[in-house]
Amino acid sequence: MKRISTPRRTASLSAQLVDSLRSHIEAGGWPVGTRIPPEQALIEELGVGRSTLREAIGALVHLGLLEARVGDGTYVRASSELQSVMVRRASSAQRDNVLELRTVLEEYASGAAALRRSEDQLHQLHELLDDADAACAGADPSAARSVDALFHRAVVRASGNDLLVEVYDYLGTALTASLGGLPWDAARAEEHAGLHRRLVDAIEAGDESGARGAAAAIVRLTGDHQAETPPAGEER
């Protein structure tokens, strides 16, 4: 029996744009936590109409890859739909459970990095420390968050465990997002920077125990900060 021919369909321009932007996000063109370019800049860069761009951005917001913040722009929330699911799951978990799981991931990865890191990876960690100092000095919370995320991913990559890197790319971002973070007051920011320097020093020295301790301290500091920060719209 002859089968009915399937009608040919041509993807709409907005659907094509969704695929293009999704690929750009997955490839790290817009890192998680960063603000995407303004609407007009994207219109000029992509050569599309305003309604087409808004439709595509809306679809990515619905998928959980982007987050629109009123009065502040649109931010990258996750690099894939799977990561978006993990972000939602982590945001609904108890804070102590999130802290414990993030500590497990980052403490182990840091200890392994102290034993396995390459010279190139160590050099990258030092560069990211410098970038973090510059971002904090520039008083740009978005830039500081972006550099901080890149730093922790670099530590995990230095562990030499490809499966751990893949898991962290999804789960680590979700845990970090659920705990919050920068911006902090000056004293807490300096403590945060000092712990990162201590972590890199331990990795450079091959000090597995010191690296694990520094990583755990960073997570505790982040958790303490979140516990002390009132929800939006509330005052202490």
mmCIF file with all atom_site columns, C-alpha atoms in Angstrom, residues 94-110 148 151-152 155-156 168 172 175-182 184 188 191-196 198-199 210-228:
data_model
loop_
_atom_site.group_PDB
_atom_site.id
_atom_site.type_symbol
_atom_site.label_atom_id
_atom_site.label_alt_id
_atom_site.label_comp_id
_atom_site.label_asym_id
_atom_site.label_entity_id
_atom_site.label_seq_id
_atom_site.pdbx_PDB_ins_code
_atom_site.Cartn_x
_atom_site.Cartn_y
_atom_site.Cartn_z
_atom_site.occupancy
_atom_site.B_iso_or_equiv
_atom_site.pdbx_formal_charge
_atom_site.auth_seq_id
_atom_site.auth_comp_id
_atom_site.auth_asym_id
_atom_site.auth_atom_id
_atom_site.pdbx_PDB_model_num
ATOM 1  C CA . GLN A 1 94  ? 16.605 22.209 50.768 1.00 0.00 ? 94  GLN A CA 1
ATOM 2  C CA . ARG A 1 95  ? 19.544 24.605 51.002 1.00 0.00 ? 95  ARG A CA 1
ATOM 3  C CA . ASP A 1 96  ? 21.606 22.263 53.193 1.00 0.00 ? 96  ASP A CA 1
ATOM 4  C CA . ASN A 1 97  ? 21.192 19.456 50.668 1.00 0.00 ? 97  ASN A CA 1
ATOM 5  C CA . VAL A 1 98  ? 22.337 21.727 47.866 1.00 0.00 ? 98  VAL A CA 1
ATOM 6  C CA . LEU A 1 99  ? 25.365 22.822 49.883 1.00 0.00 ? 99  LEU A CA 1
ATOM 7  C CA . GLU A 1 100 ? 26.342 19.239 50.650 1.00 0.00 ? 100 GLU A CA 1
ATOM 8  C CA . LEU A 1 101 ? 26.123 18.129 47.033 1.00 0.00 ? 101 LEU A CA 1
ATOM 9  C CA . ARG A 1 102 ? 28.051 21.122 45.729 1.00 0.00 ? 102 ARG A CA 1
ATOM 10 C CA . THR A 1 103 ? 30.715 20.527 48.375 1.00 0.00 ? 103 THR A CA 1
ATOM 11 C CA . VAL A 1 104 ? 31.067 16.902 47.273 1.00 0.00 ? 104 VAL A CA 1
ATOM 12 C CA . LEU A 1 105 ? 31.588 17.905 43.648 1.00 0.00 ? 105 LEU A CA 1
ATOM 13 C CA . GLU A 1 106 ? 33.933 20.834 44.166 1.00 0.00 ? 106 GLU A CA 1
ATOM 14 C CA . GLU A 1 107 ? 35.928 19.362 47.038 1.00 0.00 ? 107 GLU A CA 1
ATOM 15 C CA . TYR A 1 108 ? 36.706 16.179 45.124 1.00 0.00 ? 108 TYR A CA 1
ATOM 16 C CA . ALA A 1 109 ? 37.444 18.039 41.877 1.00 0.00 ? 109 ALA A CA 1
ATOM 17 C CA . SER A 1 110 ? 39.818 20.429 43.642 1.00 0.00 ? 110 SER A CA 1
ATOM 18 C CA . ASP A 1 148 ? 33.626 33.078 39.046 1.00 0.00 ? 148 ASP A CA 1
ATOM 19 C CA . PHE A 1 151 ? 37.050 29.698 37.443 1.00 0.00 ? 151 PHE A CA 1
ATOM 20 C CA . HIS A 1 152 ? 35.169 26.811 39.058 1.00 0.00 ? 152 HIS A CA 1
ATOM 21 C CA . VAL A 1 155 ? 39.174 23.742 38.437 1.00 0.00 ? 155 VAL A CA 1
ATOM 22 C CA . VAL A 1 156 ? 36.864 20.843 37.580 1.00 0.00 ? 156 VAL A CA 1
ATOM 23 C CA . TYR A 1 168 ? 29.475 19.532 36.642 1.00 0.00 ? 168 TYR A CA 1
ATOM 24 C CA . GLY A 1 172 ? 27.288 22.408 39.145 1.00 0.00 ? 172 GLY A CA 1
ATOM 25 C CA . LEU A 1 175 ? 23.701 24.192 42.380 1.00 0.00 ? 175 LEU A CA 1
ATOM 26 C CA . THR A 1 176 ? 25.520 27.502 42.040 1.00 0.00 ? 176 THR A CA 1
ATOM 27 C CA . ALA A 1 177 ? 22.387 29.226 40.716 1.00 0.00 ? 177 ALA A CA 1
ATOM 28 C CA . SER A 1 178 ? 20.264 27.918 43.578 1.00 0.00 ? 178 SER A CA 1
ATOM 29 C CA . LEU A 1 179 ? 22.728 29.181 46.201 1.00 0.00 ? 179 LEU A CA 1
ATOM 30 C CA . GLY A 1 180 ? 23.115 32.682 44.817 1.00 0.00 ? 180 GLY A CA 1
ATOM 31 C CA . GLY A 1 181 ? 26.391 34.541 45.250 1.00 0.00 ? 181 GLY A CA 1
ATOM 32 C CA . LEU A 1 182 ? 27.889 37.813 44.146 1.00 0.00 ? 182 LEU A CA 1
ATOM 33 C CA . TRP A 1 184 ? 28.868 40.799 48.299 1.00 0.00 ? 184 TRP A CA 1
ATOM 34 C CA . ARG A 1 188 ? 33.076 39.235 52.232 1.00 0.00 ? 188 ARG A CA 1
ATOM 35 C CA . GLU A 1 191 ? 37.452 36.762 51.915 1.00 0.00 ? 191 GLU A CA 1
ATOM 36 C CA . HIS A 1 192 ? 35.991 35.097 48.831 1.00 0.00 ? 192 HIS A CA 1
ATOM 37 C CA . ALA A 1 193 ? 38.958 36.211 46.702 1.00 0.00 ? 193 ALA A CA 1
ATOM 38 C CA . GLY A 1 194 ? 41.421 35.069 49.362 1.00 0.00 ? 194 GLY A CA 1
ATOM 39 C CA . LEU A 1 195 ? 39.934 31.581 49.428 1.00 0.00 ? 195 LEU A CA 1
ATOM 40 C CA . HIS A 1 196 ? 40.221 31.354 45.655 1.00 0.00 ? 196 HIS A CA 1
ATOM 41 C CA . ARG A 1 198 ? 44.402 29.761 48.575 1.00 0.00 ? 198 ARG A CA 1
ATOM 42 C CA . LEU A 1 199 ? 42.777 27.129 46.363 1.00 0.00 ? 199 LEU A CA 1
ATOM 43 C CA . GLY A 1 210 ? 44.680 21.965 51.163 1.00 0.00 ? 210 GLY A CA 1
ATOM 44 C CA . ALA A 1 211 ? 42.808 22.205 47.859 1.00 0.00 ? 211 ALA A CA 1
ATOM 45 C CA . ARG A 1 212 ? 39.870 20.216 49.209 1.00 0.00 ? 212 ARG A CA 1
ATOM 46 C CA . GLY A 1 213 ? 39.762 22.381 52.330 1.00 0.00 ? 213 GLY A CA 1
ATOM 47 C CA . ALA A 1 214 ? 39.798 25.623 50.348 1.00 0.00 ? 214 ALA A CA 1
ATOM 48 C CA . ALA A 1 215 ? 37.045 24.406 48.024 1.00 0.00 ? 215 ALA A CA 1
ATOM 49 C CA . ALA A 1 216 ? 34.838 23.404 50.956 1.00 0.00 ? 216 ALA A CA 1
ATOM 50 C CA . ALA A 1 217 ? 35.433 26.794 52.591 1.00 0.00 ? 217 ALA A CA 1
ATOM 51 C CA . ILE A 1 218 ? 34.326 28.589 49.414 1.00 0.00 ? 218 ILE A CA 1
ATOM 52 C CA . VAL A 1 219 ? 31.050 26.676 49.362 1.00 0.00 ? 219 VAL A CA 1
ATOM 53 C CA . ARG A 1 220 ? 30.472 27.363 53.079 1.00 0.00 ? 220 ARG A CA 1
ATOM 54 C CA . LEU A 1 221 ? 31.073 31.071 52.534 1.00 0.00 ? 221 LEU A CA 1
ATOM 55 C CA . THR A 1 222 ? 28.578 31.123 49.664 1.00 0.00 ? 222 THR A CA 1
ATOM 56 C CA . GLY A 1 223 ? 26.009 29.285 51.761 1.00 0.00 ? 223 GLY A CA 1
ATOM 57 C CA . ASP A 1 224 ? 26.498 31.580 54.745 1.00 0.00 ? 224 ASP A CA 1
ATOM 58 C CA . HIS A 1 225 ? 26.059 34.606 52.492 1.00 0.00 ? 225 HIS A CA 1
ATOM 59 C CA . GLN A 1 226 ? 22.794 33.288 51.105 1.00 0.00 ? 226 GLN A CA 1
ATOM 60 C CA . ALA A 1 227 ? 21.496 32.516 54.592 1.00 0.00 ? 227 ALA A CA 1
ATOM 61 C CA . GLU A 1 228 ? 22.230 36.084 55.673 1.00 0.00 ? 228 GLU A CA 1
#
